Coordinates of C-alpha atoms in Angstrom, one line a residue:
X1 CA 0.0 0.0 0.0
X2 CA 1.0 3.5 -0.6
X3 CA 0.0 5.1 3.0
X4 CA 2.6 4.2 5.5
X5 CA 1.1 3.0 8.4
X6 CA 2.6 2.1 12.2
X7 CA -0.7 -0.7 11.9
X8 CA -2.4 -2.0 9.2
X9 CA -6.2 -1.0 9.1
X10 CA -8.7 -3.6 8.6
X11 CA -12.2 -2.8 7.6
X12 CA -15.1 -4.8 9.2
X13 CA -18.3 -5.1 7.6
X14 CA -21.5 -5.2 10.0
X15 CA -22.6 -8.3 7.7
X16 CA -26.6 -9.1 8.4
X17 CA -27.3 -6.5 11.1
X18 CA -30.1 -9.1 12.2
X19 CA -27.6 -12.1 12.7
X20 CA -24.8 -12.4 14.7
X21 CA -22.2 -10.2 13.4
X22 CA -22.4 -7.2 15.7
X23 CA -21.6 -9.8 18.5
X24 CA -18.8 -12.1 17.4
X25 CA -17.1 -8.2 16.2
X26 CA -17.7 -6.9 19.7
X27 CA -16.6 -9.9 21.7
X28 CA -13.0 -10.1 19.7
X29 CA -12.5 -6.5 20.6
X30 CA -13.4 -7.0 24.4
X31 CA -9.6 -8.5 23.9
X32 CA -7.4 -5.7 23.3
X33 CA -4.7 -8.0 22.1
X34 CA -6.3 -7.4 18.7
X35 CA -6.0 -3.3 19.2
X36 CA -2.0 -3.9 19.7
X37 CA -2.0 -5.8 16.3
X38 CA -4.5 -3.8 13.9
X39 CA -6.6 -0.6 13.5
X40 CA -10.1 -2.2 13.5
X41 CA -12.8 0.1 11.3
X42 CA -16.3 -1.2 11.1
X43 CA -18.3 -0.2 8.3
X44 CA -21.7 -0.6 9.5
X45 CA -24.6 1.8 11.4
X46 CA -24.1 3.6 14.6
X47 CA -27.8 3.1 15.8
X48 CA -27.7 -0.6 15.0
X49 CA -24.4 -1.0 17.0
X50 CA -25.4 1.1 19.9
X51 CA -28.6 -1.9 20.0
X52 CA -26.5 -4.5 19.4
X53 CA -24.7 -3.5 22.6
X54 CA -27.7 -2.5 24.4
X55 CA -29.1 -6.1 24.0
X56 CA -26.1 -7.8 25.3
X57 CA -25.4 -5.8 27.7
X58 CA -22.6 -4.4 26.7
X59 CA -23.4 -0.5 26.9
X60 CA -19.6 0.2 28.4
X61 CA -18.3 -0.8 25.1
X62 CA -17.1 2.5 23.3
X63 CA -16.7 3.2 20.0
X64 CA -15.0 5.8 18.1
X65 CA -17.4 7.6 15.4
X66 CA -15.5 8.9 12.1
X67 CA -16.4 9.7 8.7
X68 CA -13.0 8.3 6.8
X69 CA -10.7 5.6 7.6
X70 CA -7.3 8.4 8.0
X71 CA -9.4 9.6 11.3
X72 CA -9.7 6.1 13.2
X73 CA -7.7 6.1 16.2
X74 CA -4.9 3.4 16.3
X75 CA -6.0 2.1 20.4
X76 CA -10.0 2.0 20.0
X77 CA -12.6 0.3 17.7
X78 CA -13.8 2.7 14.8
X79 CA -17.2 2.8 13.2
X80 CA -18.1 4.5 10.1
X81 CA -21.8 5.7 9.5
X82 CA -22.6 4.0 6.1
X83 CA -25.6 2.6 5.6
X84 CA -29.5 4.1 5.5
X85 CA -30.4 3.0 9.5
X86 CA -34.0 3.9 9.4
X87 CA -35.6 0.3 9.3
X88 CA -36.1 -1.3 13.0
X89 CA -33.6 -4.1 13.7
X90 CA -35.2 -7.9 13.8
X91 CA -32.9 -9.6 15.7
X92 CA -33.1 -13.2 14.6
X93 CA -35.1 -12.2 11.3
X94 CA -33.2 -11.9 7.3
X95 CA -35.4 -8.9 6.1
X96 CA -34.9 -7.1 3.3
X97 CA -33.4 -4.3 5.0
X98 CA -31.2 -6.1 6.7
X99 CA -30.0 -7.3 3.4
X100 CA -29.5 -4.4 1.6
X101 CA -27.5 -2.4 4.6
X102 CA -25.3 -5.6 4.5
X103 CA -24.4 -4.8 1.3
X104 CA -23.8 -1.3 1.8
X105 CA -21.5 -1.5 4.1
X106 CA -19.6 -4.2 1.9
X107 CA -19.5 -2.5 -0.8
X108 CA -18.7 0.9 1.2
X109 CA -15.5 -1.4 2.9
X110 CA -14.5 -2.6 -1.0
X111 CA -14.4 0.9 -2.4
X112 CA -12.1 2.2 0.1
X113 CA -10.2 -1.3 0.6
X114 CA -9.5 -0.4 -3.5
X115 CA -8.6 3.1 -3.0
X116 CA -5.7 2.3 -0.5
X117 CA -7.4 3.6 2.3
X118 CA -7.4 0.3 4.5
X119 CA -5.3 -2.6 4.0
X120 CA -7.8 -5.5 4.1
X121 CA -11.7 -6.5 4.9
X122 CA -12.8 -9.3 7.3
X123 CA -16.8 -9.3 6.7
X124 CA -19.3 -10.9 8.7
X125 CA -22.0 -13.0 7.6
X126 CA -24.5 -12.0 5.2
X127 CA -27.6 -13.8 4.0
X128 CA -27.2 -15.0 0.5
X129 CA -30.8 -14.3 -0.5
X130 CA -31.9 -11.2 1.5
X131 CA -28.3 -9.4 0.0
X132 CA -29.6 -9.8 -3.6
X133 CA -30.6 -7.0 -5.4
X134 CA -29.3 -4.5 -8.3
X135 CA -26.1 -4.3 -7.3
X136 CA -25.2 -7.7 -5.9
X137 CA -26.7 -10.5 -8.3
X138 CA -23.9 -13.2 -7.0
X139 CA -24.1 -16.4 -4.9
X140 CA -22.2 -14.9 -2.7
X141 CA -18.8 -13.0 -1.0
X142 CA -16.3 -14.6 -3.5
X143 CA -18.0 -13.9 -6.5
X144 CA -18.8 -10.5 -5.7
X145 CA -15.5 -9.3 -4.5
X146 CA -14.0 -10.9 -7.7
X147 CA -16.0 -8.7 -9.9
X148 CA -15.1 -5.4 -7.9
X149 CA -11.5 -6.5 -8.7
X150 CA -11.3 -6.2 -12.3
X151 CA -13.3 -9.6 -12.8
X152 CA -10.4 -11.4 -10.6
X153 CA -11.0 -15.2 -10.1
X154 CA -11.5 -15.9 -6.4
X155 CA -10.6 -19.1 -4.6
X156 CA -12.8 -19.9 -1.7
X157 CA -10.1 -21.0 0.6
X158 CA -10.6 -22.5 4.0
X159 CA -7.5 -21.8 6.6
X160 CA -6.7 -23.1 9.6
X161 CA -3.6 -24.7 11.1
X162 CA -4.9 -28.0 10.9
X163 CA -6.0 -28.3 7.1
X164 CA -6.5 -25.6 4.3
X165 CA -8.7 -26.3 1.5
X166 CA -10.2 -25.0 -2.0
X167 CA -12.9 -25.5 -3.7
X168 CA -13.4 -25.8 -7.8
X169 CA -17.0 -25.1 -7.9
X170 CA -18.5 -22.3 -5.0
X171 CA -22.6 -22.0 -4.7
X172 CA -23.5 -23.9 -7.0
X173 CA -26.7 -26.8 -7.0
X174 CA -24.9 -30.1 -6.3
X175 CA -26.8 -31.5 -10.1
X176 CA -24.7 -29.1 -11.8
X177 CA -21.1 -29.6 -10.0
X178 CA -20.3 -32.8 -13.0
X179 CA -21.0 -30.4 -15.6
X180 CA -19.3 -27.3 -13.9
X181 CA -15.8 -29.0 -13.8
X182 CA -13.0 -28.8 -16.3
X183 CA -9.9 -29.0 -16.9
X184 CA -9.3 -25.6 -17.5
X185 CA -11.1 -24.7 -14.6
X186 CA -9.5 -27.1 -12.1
X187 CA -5.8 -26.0 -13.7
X188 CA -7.0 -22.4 -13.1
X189 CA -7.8 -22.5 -9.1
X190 CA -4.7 -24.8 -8.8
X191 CA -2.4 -21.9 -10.1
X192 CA -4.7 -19.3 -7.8
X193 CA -3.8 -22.0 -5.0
X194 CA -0.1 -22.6 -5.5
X195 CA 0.6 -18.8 -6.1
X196 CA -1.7 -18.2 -3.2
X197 CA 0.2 -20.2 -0.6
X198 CA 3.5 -19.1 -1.8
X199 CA 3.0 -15.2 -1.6
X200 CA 0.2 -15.6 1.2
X201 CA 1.3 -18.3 3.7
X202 CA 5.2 -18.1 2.9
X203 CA 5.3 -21.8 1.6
X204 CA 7.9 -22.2 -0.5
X205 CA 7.3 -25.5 -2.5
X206 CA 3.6 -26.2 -2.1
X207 CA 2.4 -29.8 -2.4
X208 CA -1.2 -29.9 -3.4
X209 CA -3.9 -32.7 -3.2
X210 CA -7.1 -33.0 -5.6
X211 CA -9.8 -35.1 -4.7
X212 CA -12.1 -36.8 -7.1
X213 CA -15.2 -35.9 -7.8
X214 CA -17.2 -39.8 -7.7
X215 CA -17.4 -42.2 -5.1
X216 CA -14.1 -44.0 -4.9
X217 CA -13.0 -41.3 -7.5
X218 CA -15.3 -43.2 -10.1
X219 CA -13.2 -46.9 -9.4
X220 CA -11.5 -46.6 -12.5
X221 CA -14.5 -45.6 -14.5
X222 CA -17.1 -47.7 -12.8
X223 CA -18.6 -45.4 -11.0
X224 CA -17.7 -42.0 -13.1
X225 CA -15.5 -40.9 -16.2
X226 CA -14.7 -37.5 -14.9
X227 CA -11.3 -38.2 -12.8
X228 CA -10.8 -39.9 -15.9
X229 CA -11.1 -37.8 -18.3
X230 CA -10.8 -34.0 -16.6
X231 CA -9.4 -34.4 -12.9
X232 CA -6.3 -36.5 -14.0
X233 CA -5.4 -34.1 -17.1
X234 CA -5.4 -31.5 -14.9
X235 CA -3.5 -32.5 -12.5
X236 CA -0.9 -33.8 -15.2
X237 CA -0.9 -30.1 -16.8
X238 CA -0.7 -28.7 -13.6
X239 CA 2.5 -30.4 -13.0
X240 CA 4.1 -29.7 -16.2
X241 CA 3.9 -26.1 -14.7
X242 CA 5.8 -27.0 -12.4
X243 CA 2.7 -27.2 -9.4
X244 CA 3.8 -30.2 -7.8
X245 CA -0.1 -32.0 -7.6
X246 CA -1.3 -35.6 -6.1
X247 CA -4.6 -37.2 -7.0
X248 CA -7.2 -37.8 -7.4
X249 CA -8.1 -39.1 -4.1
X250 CA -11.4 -41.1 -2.8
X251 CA -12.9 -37.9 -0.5
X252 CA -13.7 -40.4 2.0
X253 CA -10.6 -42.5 2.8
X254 CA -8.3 -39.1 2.4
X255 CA -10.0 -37.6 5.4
X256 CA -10.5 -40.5 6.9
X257 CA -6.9 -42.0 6.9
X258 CA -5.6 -38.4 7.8
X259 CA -4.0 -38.7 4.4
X260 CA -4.6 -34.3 4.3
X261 CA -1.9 -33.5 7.1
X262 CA 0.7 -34.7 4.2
X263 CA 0.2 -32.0 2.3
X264 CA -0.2 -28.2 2.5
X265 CA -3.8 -27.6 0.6
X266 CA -6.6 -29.6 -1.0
X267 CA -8.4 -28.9 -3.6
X268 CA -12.3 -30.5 -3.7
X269 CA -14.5 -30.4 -6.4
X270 CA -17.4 -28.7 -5.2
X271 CA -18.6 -26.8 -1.7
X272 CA -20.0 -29.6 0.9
X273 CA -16.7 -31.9 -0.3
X274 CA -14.2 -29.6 0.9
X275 CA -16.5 -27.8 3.5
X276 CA -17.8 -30.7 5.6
X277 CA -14.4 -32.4 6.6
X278 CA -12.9 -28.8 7.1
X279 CA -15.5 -27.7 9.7
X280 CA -15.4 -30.9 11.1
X281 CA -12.0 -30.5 11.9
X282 CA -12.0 -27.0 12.5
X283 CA -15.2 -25.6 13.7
X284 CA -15.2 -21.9 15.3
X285 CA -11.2 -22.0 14.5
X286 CA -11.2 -21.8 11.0
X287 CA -11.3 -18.7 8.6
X288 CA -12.3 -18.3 5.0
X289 CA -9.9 -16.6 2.7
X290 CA -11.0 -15.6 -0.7
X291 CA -7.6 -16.5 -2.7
X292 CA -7.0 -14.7 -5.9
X293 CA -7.8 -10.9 -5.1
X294 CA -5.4 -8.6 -5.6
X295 CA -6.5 -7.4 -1.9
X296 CA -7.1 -9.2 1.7
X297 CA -9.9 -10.4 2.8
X298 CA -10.8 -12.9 5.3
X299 CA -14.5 -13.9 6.7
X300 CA -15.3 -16.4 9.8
X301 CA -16.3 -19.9 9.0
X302 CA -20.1 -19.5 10.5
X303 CA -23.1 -17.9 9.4
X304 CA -25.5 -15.0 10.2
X305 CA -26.7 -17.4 13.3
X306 CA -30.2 -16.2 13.3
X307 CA -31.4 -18.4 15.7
X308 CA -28.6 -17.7 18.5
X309 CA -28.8 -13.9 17.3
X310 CA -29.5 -11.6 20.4
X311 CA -28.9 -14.1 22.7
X312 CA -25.2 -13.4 23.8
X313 CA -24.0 -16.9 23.3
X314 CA -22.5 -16.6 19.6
X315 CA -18.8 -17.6 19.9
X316 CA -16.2 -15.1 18.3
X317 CA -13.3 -17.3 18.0
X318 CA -13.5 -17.4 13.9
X319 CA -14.0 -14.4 13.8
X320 CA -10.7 -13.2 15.8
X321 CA -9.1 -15.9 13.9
X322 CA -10.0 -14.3 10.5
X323 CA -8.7 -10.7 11.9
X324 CA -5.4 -12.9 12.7
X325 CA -5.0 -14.3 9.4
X326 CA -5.5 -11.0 7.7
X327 CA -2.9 -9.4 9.6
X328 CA -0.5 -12.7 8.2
X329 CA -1.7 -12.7 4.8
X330 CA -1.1 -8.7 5.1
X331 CA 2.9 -9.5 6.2
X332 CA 3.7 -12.3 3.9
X333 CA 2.3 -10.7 0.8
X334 CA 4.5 -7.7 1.9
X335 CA 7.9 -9.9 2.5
X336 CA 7.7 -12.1 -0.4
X337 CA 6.9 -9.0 -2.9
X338 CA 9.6 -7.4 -1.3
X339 CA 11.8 -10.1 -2.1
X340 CA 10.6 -10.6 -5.9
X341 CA 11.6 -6.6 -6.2
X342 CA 15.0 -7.4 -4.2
X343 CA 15.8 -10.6 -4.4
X344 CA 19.4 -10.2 -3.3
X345 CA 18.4 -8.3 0.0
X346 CA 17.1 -11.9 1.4
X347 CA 19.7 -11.5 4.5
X348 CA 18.4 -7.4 5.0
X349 CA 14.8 -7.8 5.2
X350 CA 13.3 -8.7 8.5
X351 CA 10.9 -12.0 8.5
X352 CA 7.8 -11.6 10.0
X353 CA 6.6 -14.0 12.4
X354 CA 2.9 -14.8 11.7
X355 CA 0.9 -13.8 14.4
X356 CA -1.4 -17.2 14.2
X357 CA 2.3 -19.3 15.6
X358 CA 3.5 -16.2 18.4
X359 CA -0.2 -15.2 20.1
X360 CA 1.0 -16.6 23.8
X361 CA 1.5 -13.2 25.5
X362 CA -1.8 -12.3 28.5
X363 CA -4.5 -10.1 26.9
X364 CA -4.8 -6.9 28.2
X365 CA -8.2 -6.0 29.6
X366 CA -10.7 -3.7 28.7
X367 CA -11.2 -1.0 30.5
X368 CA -14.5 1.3 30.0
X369 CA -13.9 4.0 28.1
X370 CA -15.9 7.3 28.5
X371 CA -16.8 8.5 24.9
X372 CA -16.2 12.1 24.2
X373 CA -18.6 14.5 23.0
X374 CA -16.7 15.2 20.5
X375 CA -17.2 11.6 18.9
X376 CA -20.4 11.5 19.0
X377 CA -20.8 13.3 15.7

């Protein structure tokens, strides 16, 4: 980025002001660990956040009211105003104005996120159907953001320390996965992958596993054609370009076995493939990352939680990861540019230690803060 900044500054979208989000983005801030680390700046309502923290009882919770992201104070959690607020909140309820402020203040965090003025967006969960409208006709976050980025395309890529993994085909029906694969599509999200964990998880020679699509990856055609005759050529041309691939691989007995910790990613053919085993392993620790932007952003691996929404019982631990695993993706992308512009200063540039491996220092605790008059413009 262009601004030099002591922090980097993350932009938070409010997601579906009727779910969840406003509570999992509170409770990671009640740690102030995260405030030593990052700049947080929601983009979201200041009348919804003031309920959100009314309802859980959270009134002492401050937050620091500013109109652009160069006015957020490093120590303190910013909000800026950026949505129409005039609806009632239904906590628990996907209306249509919960749907649409969701995507303002999405679209609000992109446009600045593209103008340099933060450094990466960790969004909360939106409803897929309630968010539709004009301006966002996608299945969802992936797709969206890839079109605001010069029609970039995104990986859906699930992190966590245990297992990260990709998927070919996103929110799609599960009728039209056989017909949505190809070679050139699988080749295409392996090269987002590899490139993906080199520049954004500082893995130097990534090994890569593809699972097939059929039950025992079709049993040499019994069951299937398509490892056959797409998977396996892709995964061949893959490796002529020098993306060291395995597969494909029976879904079942790869998890199973524990046949995933031998290798750095996965690739899976469609959404519940890769998705199941991942939250199975990782549930309220893993993050999604949306591979393939030529900006950060990061989400938690839950959604909008209508039916815990309000209730003060909606664990923030993804979501703190995904603010984590920004800040990492943020550092490695910077050290490994730096060293494709420099590649002879390897011995004068400092390596970063990710924050996900170092985080064992106490938390400091929040202490009320008394909001000025002067932010409450």
């Amino acid at each position: 980025m262009s601004e030099k900044r002591n922090k980097i500054k993350i932009g938070i979208t409010q997601g579906d002001v009727n779910g969840v989000g406003y509570e999992v983005i509170l409770k990671a801030f009640q740690n102030l660990e995260l405030l030593d680390l990052c700049t947080p700046i929601i983009y979201g309502s200041k009348k919804y956040s003031t309920e959100h923290k009314k309802n859980l009882n959270m009134d002492s919770f401050s937050l620091n009211y500013i109109n652009a992201p160069n006015l957020a104070k490093d120590d303190r959690l910013n909000l800026i105003q950026c949505c129409k607020d005039d609806e009632a909140l239904e906590i628990g309820i996907p209306t249509d104005s919960s749907g649409q402020v969701a995507f303002q203040a999405l679209d609000s965090a992109v446009d600045d996120l593209l103008a340099n003025k933060i450094d990466a967006i960790v969004t909360a969960p939106i409803n897929k159907k309630n968010i539709q409208g004009k301006d966002f006709d996608f299945p969802g976050h992936t797709e969206f953001l890839g079109k605001k980025d010069n029609g970039a395309q995104g990986l859906m890529f699930m992190i966590s320390d245990k297992l990260k993994i990709g998927v070919v085909t996103g929110h799609i029906p599960l009728k039209d996965v056989a017909s949505s694969i190809s070679v050139e599509k699988i080749l295409s999200k392996l090269k987002v992958m590899n490139k993906s964990l080199k520049r954004d998880f500082n893995i130097g020679k990534p090994k890569i596993a593809v699972l097939g699509l059929n039950p025992h990856a079709g049993d040499e055609g019994l069951l299937g054609s398509e490892e056959q005759e797409v998977i396996s050529d892709a995964i061949r041309k893959s490796n002529e370009e020098k993306i060291l691939t395995h597969g494909p691989f029976p879904a079942d007995g790869f998890f199973g076995s524990a046949q995933y910790l031998k290798y750095d990613a996965v690739l899976a053919m469609y959404h519940d493939q890769g998705l199941i085993p991942f939250k199975a392993l990782n549930f309220g620790e893993g993050v999604n990352f949306t591979a393939g932007l030529s900006y950060i952003r990061t989400s938690p691996d839950h959604g909008t939680g209508y039916d815990i929404a309000g209730k003060g019982i909606a664990d923030c631990s993804s979501f703190r990861q995904a603010i984590y695993t920004a800040i990492d993706v943020y550092n490695s992308r910077n050290f490994n540019d730096e060293l494709t512009v420099n590649p002879l200063k390897i011995n004068q540039i400092k390596h970063f230690q990710p924050i996900q491996k170092t985080r064992n220092h106490v938390p400091r605790k929040r202490e009320t803060v008394v909001q000025k008059p002067e932010e409450q413009e």
